[in-house]
mmCIF file of C-alpha atoms and ligand atoms in Angstrom:
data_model
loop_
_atom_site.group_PDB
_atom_site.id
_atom_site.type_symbol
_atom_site.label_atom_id
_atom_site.label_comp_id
_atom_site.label_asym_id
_atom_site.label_seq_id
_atom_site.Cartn_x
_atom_site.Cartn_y
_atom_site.Cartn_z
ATOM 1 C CA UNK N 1 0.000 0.000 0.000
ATOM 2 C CA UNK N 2 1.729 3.461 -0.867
ATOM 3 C CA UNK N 3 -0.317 6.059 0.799
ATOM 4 C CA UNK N 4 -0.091 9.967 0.686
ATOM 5 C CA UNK N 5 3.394 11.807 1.538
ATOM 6 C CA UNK N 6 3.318 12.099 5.148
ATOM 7 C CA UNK N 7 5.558 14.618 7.501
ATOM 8 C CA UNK N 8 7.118 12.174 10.242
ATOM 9 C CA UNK N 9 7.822 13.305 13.550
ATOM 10 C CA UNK N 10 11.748 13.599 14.062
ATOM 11 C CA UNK N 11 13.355 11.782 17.026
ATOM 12 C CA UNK N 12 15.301 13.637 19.442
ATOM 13 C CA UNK N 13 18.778 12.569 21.130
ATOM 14 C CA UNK N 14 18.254 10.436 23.505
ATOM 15 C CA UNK N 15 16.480 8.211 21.347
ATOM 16 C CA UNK N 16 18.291 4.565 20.814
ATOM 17 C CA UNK N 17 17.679 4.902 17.031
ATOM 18 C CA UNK N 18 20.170 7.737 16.660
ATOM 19 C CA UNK N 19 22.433 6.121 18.587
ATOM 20 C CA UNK N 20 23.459 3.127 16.779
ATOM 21 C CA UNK N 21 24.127 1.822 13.666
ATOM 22 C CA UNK N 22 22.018 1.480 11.025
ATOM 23 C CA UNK N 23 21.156 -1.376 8.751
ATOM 24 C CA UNK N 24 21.266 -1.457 5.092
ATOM 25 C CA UNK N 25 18.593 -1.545 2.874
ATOM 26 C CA UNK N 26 18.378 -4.755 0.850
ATOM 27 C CA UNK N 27 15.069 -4.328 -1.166
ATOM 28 C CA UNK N 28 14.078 -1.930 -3.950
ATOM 29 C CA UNK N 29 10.810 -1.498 -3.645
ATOM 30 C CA UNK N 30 7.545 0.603 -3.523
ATOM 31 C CA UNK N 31 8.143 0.640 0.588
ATOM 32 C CA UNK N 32 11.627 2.076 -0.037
ATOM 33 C CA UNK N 33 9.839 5.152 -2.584
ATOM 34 C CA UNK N 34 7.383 5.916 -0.045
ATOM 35 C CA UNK N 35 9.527 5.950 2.616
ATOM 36 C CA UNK N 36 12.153 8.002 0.633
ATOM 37 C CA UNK N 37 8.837 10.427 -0.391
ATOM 38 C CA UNK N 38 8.060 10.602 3.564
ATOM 39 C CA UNK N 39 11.748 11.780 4.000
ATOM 40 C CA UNK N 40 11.783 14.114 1.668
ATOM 41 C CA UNK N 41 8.663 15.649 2.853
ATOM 42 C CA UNK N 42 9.648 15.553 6.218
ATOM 43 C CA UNK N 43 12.836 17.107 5.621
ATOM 44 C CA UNK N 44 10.702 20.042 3.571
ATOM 45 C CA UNK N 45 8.697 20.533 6.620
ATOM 46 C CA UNK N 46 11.624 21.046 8.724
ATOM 47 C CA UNK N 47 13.572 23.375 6.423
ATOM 48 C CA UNK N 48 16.182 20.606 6.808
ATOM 49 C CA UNK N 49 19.266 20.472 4.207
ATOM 50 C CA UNK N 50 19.485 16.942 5.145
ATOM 51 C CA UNK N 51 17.733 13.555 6.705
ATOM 52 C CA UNK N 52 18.538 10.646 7.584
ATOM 53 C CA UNK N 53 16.573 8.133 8.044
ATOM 54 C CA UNK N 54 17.096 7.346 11.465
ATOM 55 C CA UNK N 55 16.176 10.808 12.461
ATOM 56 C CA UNK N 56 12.225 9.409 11.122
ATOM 57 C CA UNK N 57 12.980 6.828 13.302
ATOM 58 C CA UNK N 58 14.021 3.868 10.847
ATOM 59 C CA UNK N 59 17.108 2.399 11.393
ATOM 60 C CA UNK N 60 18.084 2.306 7.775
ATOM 61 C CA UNK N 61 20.753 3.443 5.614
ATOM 62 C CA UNK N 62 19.357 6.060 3.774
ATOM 63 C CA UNK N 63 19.403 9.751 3.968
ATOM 64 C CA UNK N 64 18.278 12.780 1.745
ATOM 65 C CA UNK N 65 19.560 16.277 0.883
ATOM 66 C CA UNK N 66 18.244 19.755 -0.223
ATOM 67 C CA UNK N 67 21.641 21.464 -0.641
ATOM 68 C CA UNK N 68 23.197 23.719 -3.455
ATOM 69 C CA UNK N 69 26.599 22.592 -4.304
ATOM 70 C CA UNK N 70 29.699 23.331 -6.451
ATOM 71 C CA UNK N 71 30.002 19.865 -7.065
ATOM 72 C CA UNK N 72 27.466 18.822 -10.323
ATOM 73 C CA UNK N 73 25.039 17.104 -8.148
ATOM 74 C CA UNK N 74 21.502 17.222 -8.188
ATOM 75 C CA UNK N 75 20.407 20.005 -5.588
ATOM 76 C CA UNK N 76 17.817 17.571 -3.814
ATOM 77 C CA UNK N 77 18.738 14.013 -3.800
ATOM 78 C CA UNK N 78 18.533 10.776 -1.938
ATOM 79 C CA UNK N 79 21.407 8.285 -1.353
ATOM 80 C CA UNK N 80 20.921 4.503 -0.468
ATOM 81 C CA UNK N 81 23.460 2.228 1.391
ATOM 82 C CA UNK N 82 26.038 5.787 1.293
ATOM 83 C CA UNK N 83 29.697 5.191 1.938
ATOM 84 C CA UNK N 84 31.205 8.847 2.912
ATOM 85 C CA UNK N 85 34.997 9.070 3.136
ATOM 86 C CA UNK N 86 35.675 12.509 4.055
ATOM 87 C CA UNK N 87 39.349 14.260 3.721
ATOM 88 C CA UNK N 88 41.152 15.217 6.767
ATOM 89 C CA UNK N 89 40.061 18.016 8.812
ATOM 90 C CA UNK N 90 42.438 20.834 8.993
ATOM 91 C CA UNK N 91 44.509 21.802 12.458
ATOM 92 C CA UNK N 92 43.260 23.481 14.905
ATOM 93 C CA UNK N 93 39.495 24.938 16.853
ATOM 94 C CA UNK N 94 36.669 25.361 14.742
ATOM 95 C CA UNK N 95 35.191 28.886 14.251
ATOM 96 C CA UNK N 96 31.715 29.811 15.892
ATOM 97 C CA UNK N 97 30.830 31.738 12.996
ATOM 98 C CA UNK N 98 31.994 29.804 10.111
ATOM 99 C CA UNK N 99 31.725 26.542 10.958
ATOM 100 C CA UNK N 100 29.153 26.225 13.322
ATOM 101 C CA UNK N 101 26.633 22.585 12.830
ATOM 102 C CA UNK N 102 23.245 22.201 13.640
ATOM 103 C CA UNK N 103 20.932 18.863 13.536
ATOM 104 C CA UNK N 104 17.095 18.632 13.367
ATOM 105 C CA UNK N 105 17.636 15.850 15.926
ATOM 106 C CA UNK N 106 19.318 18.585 18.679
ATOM 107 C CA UNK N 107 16.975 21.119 17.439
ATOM 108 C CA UNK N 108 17.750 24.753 18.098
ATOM 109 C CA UNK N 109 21.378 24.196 19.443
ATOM 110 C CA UNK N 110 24.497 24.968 17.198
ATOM 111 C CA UNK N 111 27.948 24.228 17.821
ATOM 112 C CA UNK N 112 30.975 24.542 15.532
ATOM 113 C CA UNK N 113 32.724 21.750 14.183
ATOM 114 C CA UNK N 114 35.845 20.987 12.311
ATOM 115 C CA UNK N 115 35.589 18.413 9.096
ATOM 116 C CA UNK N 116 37.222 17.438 6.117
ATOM 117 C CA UNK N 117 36.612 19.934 3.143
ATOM 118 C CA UNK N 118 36.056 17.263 0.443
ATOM 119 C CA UNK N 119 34.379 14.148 0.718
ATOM 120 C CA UNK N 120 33.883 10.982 -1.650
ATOM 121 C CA UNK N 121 30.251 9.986 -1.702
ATOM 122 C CA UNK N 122 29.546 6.582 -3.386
ATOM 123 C CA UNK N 123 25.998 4.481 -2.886
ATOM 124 C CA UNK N 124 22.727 3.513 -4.517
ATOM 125 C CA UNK N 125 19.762 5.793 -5.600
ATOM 126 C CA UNK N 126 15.796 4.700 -4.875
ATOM 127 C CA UNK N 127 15.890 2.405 -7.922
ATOM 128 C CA UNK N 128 19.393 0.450 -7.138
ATOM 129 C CA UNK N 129 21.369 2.595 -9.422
ATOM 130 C CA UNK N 130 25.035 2.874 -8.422
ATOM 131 C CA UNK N 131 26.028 6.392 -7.808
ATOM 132 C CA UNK N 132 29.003 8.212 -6.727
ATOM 133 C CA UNK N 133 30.342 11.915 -6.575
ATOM 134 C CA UNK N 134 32.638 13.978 -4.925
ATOM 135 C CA UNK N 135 31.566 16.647 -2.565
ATOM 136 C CA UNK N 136 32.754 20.173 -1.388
ATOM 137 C CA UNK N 137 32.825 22.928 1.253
ATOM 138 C CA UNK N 138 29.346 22.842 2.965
ATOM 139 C CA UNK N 139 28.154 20.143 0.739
ATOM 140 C CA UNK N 140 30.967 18.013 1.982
ATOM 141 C CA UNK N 141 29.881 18.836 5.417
ATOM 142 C CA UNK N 142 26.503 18.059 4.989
ATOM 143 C CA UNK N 143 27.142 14.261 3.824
ATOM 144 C CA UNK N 144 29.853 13.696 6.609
ATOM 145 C CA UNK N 145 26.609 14.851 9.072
ATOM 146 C CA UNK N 146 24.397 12.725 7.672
ATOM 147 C CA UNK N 147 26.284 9.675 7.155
ATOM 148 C CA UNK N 148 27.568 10.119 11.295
ATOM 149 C CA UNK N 149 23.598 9.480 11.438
ATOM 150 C CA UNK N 150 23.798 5.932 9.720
ATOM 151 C CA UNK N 151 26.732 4.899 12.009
ATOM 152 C CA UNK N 152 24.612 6.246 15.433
ATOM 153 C CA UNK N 153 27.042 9.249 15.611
ATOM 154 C CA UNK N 154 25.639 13.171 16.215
ATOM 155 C CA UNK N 155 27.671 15.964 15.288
ATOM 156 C CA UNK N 156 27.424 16.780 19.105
ATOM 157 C CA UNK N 157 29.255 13.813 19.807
ATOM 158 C CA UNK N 158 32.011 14.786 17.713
ATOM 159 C CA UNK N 159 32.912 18.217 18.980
ATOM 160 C CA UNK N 160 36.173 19.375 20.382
ATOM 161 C CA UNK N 161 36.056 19.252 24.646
ATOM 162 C CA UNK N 162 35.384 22.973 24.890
ATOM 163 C CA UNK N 163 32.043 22.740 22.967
ATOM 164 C CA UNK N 164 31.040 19.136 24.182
ATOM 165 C CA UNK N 165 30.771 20.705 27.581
ATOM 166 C CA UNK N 166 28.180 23.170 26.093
ATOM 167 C CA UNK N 167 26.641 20.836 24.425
ATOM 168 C CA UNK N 168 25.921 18.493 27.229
ATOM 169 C CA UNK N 169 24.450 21.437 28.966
ATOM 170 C CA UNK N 170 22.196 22.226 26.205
ATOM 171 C CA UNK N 171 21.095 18.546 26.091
ATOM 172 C CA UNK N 172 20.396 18.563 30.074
ATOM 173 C CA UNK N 173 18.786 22.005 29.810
ATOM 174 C CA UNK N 174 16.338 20.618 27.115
ATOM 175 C CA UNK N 175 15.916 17.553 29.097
ATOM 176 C CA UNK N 176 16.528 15.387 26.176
ATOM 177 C CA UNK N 177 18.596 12.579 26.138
ATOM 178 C CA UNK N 178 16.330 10.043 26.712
ATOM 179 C CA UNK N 179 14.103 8.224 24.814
ATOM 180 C CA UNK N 180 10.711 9.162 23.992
ATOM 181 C CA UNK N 181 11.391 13.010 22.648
ATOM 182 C CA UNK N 182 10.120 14.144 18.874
ATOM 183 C CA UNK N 183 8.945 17.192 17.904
ATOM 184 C CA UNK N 184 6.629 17.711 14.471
ATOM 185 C CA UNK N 185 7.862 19.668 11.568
ATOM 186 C CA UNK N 186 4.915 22.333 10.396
ATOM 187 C CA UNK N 187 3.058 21.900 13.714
ATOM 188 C CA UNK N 188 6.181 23.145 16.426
ATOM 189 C CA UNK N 189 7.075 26.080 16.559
ATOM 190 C CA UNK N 190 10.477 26.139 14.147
ATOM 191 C CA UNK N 191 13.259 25.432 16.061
ATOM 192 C CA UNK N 192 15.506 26.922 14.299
ATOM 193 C CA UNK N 193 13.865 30.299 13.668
ATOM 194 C CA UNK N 194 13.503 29.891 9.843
ATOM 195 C CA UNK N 195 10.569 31.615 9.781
ATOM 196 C CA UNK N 196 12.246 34.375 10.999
ATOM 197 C CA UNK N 197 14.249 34.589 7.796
ATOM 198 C CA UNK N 198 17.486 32.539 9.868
ATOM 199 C CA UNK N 199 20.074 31.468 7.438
ATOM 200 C CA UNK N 200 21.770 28.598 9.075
ATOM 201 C CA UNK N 201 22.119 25.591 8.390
ATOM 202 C CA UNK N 202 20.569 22.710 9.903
ATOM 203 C CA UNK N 203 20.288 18.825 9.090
HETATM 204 ZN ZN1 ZN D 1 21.552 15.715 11.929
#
């Protein structure tokens, strides 16, 4: 049965899902498109420039982007069973202003966040089509984010000591980090302000 699109409620940290790895899809099918369709309107909803799967809670290996790029690839896209090798990150703190990471799944909290500049992207689209490209800048970011989702990493888990400690607050303060918190993309208020003409980004 393929329904209507439907907006799915995004999982919060704290939920197991995020937190571990997920599997890989092994059938092409009409369940895949409509959950890929669900993600994509989801992500919409959200003002996301990137989902994962597990952030729907499904603990698949899929995720989904809505990115401009310098790279040739397809503004919005979906990638299936993803392998993401990223270059090194540079020396050195991350800066607050330019490199600052948010995540629909710690929503309203940004922290910056050293990664690799360029990353290779290789994996499957909806049909089971191999495809591969190579990504840059804040493109390049955005995969390295979303594939930490299919391995159950955050980006808050990856920060240097300085801003884990803030982000552990932040978590405490929102009293997430347990299971059992969502919030509803459309009907919550935005977390992330976008409404209010914010221009980070957040996935
Ligand atoms: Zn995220």
């Amino acid at each position: 049965m393929i329904g209507p699109m439907t907006v799915r409620p995004i999982v919060i940290t704290g939920e197991p899902v995020l937190h571990r790895r997920a599997e890989p899809v092994t059938q092409f099918d009409d369940e895949l498109r409509a959950l890929v369709d669900d993600m994509f309107e989801t992500m919409d909803a959200a003002r996301g420039v990137g989902l994962a799967a597990p952030q729907i809670g499904v603990g698949l290996r899929i995720f989904t982007w809505q990115m401009d790029n310098n790279d040739g690839v397809p503004a919005r896209g979906v990638i299936v069973n993803p392998f993401v090798s990223p270059s090194k990150p540079a020396v050195g703190d991350p800066d607050p202003d330019e490199e600052s990471e948010g995540c629909l799944s710690v929503p309203g909290e940004s922290f910056p966040l050293r990664r690799g500049e360029r990353a290779s992207v290789s994996g499957y689209d909806v049909d089971g089509n191999e495809i591969a490209f190579a990504a840059t800048g804040w493109f390049a970011r955005c995969m390295q984010h979303e594939y930490d989702h299919l391995n159950g990493f955050l980006y808050v888990d990856r920060l240097n000591e300085r801003w884990a400690k803030k982000a552990k607050k932040a978590v405490k303060r929102n009293g997430w980090g347990t299971p059992g918190h969502t919030w509803m993309p459309g009907v919550d208020r935005d977390p992330f302000g976008h409404d209010d003409a914010d221009d980070t980004d957040d996935d």
